[in-house]
XYZ file of C-alpha atoms in Angstrom:
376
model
C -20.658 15.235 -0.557
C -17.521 17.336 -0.096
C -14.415 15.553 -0.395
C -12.139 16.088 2.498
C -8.382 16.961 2.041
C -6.062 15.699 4.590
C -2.388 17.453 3.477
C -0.691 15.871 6.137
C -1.168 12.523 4.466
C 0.282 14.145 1.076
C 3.354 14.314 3.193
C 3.636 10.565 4.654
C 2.521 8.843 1.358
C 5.743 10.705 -0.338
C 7.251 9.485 2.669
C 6.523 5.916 1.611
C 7.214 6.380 -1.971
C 10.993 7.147 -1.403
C 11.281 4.457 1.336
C 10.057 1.791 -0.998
C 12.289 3.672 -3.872
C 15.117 2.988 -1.611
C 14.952 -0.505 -0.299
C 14.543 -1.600 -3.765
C 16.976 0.077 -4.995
C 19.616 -2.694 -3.072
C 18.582 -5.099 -5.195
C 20.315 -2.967 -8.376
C 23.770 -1.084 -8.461
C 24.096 1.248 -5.606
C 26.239 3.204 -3.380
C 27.450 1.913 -0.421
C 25.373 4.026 2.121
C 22.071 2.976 0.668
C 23.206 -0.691 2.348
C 23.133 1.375 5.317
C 19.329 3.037 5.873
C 17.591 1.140 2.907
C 16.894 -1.922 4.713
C 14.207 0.464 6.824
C 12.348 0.624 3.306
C 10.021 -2.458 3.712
C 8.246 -0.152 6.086
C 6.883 1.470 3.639
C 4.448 -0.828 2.025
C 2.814 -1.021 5.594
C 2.826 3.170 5.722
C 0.848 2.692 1.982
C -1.387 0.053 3.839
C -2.124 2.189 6.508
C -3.216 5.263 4.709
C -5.663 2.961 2.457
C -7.289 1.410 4.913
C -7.914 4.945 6.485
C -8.955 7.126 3.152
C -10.884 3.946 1.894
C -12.423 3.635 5.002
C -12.888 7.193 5.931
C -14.748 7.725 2.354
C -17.300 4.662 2.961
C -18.106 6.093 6.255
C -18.853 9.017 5.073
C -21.005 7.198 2.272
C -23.169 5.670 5.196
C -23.318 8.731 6.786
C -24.520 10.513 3.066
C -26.729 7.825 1.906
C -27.203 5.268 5.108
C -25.797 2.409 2.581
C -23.002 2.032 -0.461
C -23.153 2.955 -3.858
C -21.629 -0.444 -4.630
C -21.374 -0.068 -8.366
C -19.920 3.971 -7.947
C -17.291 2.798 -5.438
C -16.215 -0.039 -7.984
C -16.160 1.913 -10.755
C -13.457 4.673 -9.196
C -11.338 2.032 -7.913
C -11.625 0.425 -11.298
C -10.441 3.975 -13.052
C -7.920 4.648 -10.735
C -6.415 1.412 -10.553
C -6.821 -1.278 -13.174
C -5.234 1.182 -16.472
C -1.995 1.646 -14.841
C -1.823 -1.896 -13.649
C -2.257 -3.441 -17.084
C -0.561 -0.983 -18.919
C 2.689 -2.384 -16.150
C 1.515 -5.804 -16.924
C 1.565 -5.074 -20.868
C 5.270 -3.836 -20.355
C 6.529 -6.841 -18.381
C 4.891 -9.839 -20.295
C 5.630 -8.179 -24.177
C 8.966 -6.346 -23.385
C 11.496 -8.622 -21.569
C 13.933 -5.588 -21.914
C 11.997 -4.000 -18.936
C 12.013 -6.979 -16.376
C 14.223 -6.069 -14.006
C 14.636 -9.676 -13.335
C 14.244 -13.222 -15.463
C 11.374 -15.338 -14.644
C 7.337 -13.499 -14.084
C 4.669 -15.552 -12.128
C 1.652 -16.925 -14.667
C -0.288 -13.768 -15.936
C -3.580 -15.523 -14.358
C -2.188 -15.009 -11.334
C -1.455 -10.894 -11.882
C -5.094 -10.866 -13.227
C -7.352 -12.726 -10.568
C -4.654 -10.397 -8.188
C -3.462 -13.327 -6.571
C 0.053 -13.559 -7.126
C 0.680 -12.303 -3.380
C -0.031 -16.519 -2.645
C 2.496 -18.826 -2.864
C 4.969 -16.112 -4.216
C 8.340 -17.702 -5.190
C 10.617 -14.335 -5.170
C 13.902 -15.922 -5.657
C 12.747 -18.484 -8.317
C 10.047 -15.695 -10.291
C 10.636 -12.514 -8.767
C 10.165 -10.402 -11.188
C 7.103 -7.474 -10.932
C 7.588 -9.228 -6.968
C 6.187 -5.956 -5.717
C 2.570 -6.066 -7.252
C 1.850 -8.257 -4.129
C 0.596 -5.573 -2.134
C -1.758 -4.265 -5.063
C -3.187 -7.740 -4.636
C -3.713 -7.452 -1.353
C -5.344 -4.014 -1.443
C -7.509 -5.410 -4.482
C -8.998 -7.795 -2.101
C -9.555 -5.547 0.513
C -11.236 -2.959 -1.763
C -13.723 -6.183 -2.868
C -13.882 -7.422 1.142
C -14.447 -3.997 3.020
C -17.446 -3.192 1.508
C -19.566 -5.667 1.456
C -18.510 -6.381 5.284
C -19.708 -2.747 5.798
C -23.196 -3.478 3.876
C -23.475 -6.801 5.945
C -23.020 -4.725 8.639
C -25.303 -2.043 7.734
C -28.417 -4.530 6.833
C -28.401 -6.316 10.169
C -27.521 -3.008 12.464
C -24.197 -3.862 13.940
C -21.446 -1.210 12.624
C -20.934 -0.490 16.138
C -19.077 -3.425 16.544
C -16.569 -3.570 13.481
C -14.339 -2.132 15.806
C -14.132 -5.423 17.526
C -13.880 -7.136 13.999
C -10.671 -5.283 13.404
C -9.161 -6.040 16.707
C -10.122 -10.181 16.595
C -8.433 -9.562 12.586
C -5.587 -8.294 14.142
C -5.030 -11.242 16.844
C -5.367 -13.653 13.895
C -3.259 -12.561 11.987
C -0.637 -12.755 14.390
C -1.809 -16.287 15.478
C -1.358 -17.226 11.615
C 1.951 -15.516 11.523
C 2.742 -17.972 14.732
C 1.477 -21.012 13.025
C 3.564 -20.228 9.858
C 6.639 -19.392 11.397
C 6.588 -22.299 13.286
C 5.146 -24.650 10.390
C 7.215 -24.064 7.645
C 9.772 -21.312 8.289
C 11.620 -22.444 11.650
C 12.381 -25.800 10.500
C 14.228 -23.911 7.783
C 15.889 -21.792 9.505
C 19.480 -23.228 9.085
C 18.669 -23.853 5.231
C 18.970 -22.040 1.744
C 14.790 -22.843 1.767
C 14.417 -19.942 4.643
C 14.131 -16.965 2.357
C 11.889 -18.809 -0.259
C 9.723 -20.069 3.167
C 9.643 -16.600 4.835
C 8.316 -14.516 1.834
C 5.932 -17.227 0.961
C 4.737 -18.139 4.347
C 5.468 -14.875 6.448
C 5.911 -11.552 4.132
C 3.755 -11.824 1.068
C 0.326 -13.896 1.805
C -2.575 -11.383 3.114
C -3.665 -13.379 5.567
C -0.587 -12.473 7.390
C -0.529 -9.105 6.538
C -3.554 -7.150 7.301
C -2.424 -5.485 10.503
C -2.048 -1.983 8.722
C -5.053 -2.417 6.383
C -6.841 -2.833 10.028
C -5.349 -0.139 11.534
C -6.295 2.018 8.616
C -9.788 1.096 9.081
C -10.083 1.516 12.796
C -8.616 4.606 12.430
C -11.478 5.359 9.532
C -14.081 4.322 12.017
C -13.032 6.078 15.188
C -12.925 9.159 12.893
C -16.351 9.169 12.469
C -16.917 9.820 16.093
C -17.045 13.973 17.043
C -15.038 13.438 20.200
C -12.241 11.606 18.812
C -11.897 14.460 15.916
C -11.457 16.745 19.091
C -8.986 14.512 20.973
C -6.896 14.236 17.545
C -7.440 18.434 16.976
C -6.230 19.205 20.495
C -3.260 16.905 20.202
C -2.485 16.959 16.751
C 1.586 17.392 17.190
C 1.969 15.298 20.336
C 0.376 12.444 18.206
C 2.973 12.918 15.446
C 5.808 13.073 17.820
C 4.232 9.655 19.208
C 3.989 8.091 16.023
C 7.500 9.151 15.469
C 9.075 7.785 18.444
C 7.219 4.846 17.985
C 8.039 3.937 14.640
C 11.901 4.608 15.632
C 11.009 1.904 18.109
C 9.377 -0.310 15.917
C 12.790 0.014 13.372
C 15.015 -0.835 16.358
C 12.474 -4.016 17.334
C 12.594 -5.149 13.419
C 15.985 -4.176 12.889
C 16.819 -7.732 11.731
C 13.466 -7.697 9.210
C 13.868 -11.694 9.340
C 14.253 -12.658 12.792
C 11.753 -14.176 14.583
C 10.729 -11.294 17.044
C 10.197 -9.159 13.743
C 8.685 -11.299 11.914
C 5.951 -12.376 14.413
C 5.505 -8.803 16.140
C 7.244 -6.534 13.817
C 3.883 -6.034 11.142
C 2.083 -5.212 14.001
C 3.886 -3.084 15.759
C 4.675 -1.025 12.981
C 1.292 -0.772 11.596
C 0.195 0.778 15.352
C 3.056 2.881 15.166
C 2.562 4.165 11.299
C -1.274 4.181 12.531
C -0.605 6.865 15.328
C 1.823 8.975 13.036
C -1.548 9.319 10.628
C -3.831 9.891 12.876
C -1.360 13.110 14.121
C -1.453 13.889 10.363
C -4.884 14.073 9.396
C -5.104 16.545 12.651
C -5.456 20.034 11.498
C -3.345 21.191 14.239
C -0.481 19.134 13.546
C 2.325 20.722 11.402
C 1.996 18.280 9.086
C -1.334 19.669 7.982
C -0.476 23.392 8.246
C 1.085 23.683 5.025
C 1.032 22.087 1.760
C 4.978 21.006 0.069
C 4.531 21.139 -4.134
C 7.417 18.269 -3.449
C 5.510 16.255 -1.257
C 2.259 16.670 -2.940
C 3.784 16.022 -6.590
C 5.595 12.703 -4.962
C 1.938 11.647 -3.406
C 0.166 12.166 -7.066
C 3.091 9.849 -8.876
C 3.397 7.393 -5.965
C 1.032 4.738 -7.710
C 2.467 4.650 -10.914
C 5.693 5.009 -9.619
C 5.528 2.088 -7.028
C 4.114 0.185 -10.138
C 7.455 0.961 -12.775
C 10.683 1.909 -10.885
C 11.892 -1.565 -10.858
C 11.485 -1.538 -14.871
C 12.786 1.855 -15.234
C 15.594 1.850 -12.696
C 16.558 -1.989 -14.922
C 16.350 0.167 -18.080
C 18.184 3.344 -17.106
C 21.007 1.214 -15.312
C 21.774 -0.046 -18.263
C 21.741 2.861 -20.671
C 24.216 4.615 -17.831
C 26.391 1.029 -18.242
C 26.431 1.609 -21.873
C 27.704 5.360 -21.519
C 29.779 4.649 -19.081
C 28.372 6.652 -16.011
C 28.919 4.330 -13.087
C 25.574 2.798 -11.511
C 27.000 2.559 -8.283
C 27.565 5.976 -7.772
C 25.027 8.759 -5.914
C 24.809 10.681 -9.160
C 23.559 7.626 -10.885
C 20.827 7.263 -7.972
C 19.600 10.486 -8.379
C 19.311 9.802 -12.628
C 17.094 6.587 -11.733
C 14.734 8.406 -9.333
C 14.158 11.610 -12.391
C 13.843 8.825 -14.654
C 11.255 6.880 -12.248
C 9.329 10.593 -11.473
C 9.456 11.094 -15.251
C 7.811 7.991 -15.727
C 5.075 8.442 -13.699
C 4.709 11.590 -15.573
C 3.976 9.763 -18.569
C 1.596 7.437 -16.471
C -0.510 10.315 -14.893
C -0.935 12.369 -18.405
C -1.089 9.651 -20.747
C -2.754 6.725 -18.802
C -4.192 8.047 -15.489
C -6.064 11.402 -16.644
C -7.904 9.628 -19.456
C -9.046 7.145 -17.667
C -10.523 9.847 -15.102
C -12.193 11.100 -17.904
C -13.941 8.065 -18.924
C -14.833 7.446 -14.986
C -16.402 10.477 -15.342
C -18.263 9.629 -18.256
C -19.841 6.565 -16.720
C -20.516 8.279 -13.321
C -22.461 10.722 -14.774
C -24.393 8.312 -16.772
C -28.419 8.263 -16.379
C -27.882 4.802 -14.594
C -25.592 6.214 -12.168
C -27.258 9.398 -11.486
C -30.315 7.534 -10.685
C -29.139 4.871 -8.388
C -27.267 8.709 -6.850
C -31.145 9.799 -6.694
C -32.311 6.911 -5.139
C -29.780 6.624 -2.158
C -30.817 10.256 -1.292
């Protein structure tokens, strides 16, 4: 089964990389203009949400397609490879060097193994390693997508996942209602609202699945030969779409915390993010004309980049403090991000490439070639 290659999506995910880079980066010593257009950053956790639930999606489709089921134990195993190494090897870092929190206090280490420190996340009392949250959240919807598919599959009713998604969507928003009226609006005035609003609002995945969703119908209406032509004859006018839309979706959540935001905002920027990738998986889109060594390096490193710039922007911040290079400066931005790129260097030769070479190894096994055989 040939693997397609979507180049425009090399583009967006490098996209989301330096967004994320960048509304981090307030939390550390930074110039004064970062204040100014990092604050658009959280968007791009919902970009990387978007373009999971798509590729995941897309390549489980195709798997149906293929085979007319899932190779359950296949699909596992290269999530596994590609995920887990990196993960711990960030978790090793953070729990037996305190030098590399970029903050004081970590969640319990249970939680960061069952992925469940996205629930009840306290990010101004333990806030360090804060941003594995949406790794949990993808972890659970790597375990949860396919065996809704299968369930799906053995009873004959793919056809109507796409109504699945939508009824997600609406409650999700109903729970982001309930919350916001619960626990964060009687907070409102209070020191208690930021604690409430990540932990009730931002971080739980029951209130954050719209782009996951959006992903996936995208991944499912993909399947279908006369969407692929509606997306090929339209393949710009969808990007400039997406990109007017997410300008509109910036100006709607332009106060991240406000009530309209948080209530509407996930939503509306998933759509939007979702319309901007469906323009950019179009071959005729400019996007997908023509590959950027930039943009595709960026897209390699942006896993084990999102997992270690907080640690590595900590570190080098303080080694430029100690030689007197000033942290708040643009120069000393630019010496974090190498330093962060350099890291996942190290990450992609040292951690990530070996482990593809023992997911090899076991997908190649007899057992796995014959369940391959099988499914044929």
């Amino acid at each position: 089964m040939e693997k397609e290659k979507f180049i425009g999506l090399d583009h967006l995910r490098a996209v989301a990389i330096l967004l994320v880079f960048l509304y981090h980066y307030r939390m550390f010593g930074h110039p004064d203009w970062v204040d100014d257009i990092g604050w658009i950053g959280w968007t791009g956790v919902d970009l990387f949400f978007v373009l999971s639930g798509f590729l995941i999606s897309n390549q489980l489709f195709r798997e149906i397609r293929e085979y007319r089921t899932i190779r359950l134990k296949t699909f596992f195993t290269k999530r596994f490879f590609r995920i887990i190494p990196p993960y711990l090897f960030t978790l090793l870092l953070y729990f037996c060097f305190p030098v590399f929190r970029e903050r004081e206090a970590l969640p319990p280490l249970w939680k960061f193994l069952t992925f469940t420190q996205n629930f009840s996340l306290d990010v101004i009392n333990r806030g360090t390693f804060s941003h594995a949250w949406s790794l949990c959240i993808e972890e659970q919807f790597y375990l949860v997508l396919p065996l809704l598919l299968l369930l799906l599959i053995r009873y004959k009713k793919t056809k109507y996942l796409k109504f699945i998604i939508v009824s997600l969507m609406i409650s999700t928003l109903l729970l982001r209602i309930f919350f916001w009226n619960e626990y964060v609006l009687p907070c409102l005035e209070t020191p208690d609202f930021w604690k409430e609003w990540y932990m009730n609002i931002y971080y739980p995945t029951y209130t954050r699945l719209d782009g996951l969703a959006v992903g996936v119908l995208i991944g499912f209406l993909f399947q279908s030969s006369r969407f692929r032509t509606m997306i090929k004859q339209n393949g710009n006018l969808l990007v400039f779409v997406g990109l007017t839309a997410v300008a509109f979706s910036l100006w709607f959540c332009r106060d991240q915390y406000s009530e309209q935001a948080s209530l509407f905002g996930f939503t509306l920027v998933a759509v939007s993010y979702g319309i901007l990738v469906t323009g950019a998986v179009s071959a005729t889109s400019f996007l997908s004309r023509k590959s950027n060594s930039i943009t595709t390096q960026l897209a390699a490193f942006s896993y084990s980049v999102y997992l270690s710039h907080k640690g590595v922007i900590h570190l080098v911040q303080m080694l430029l403090q100690k030689i007197e290079i000033p942290v708040t400066g643009t120069s000393g931005m630019l010496i974090c991000f190498i330093f962060c790129v350099l890291a996942g260097l190290f990450y992609r030769y040292c951690i990530e490439k070996p482990s593809a070479v023992l997911k090899n190894k076991i997908l190649n096994s007899p057992n796995i070639r014959h369940q391959k055989f099988m499914n044929q």
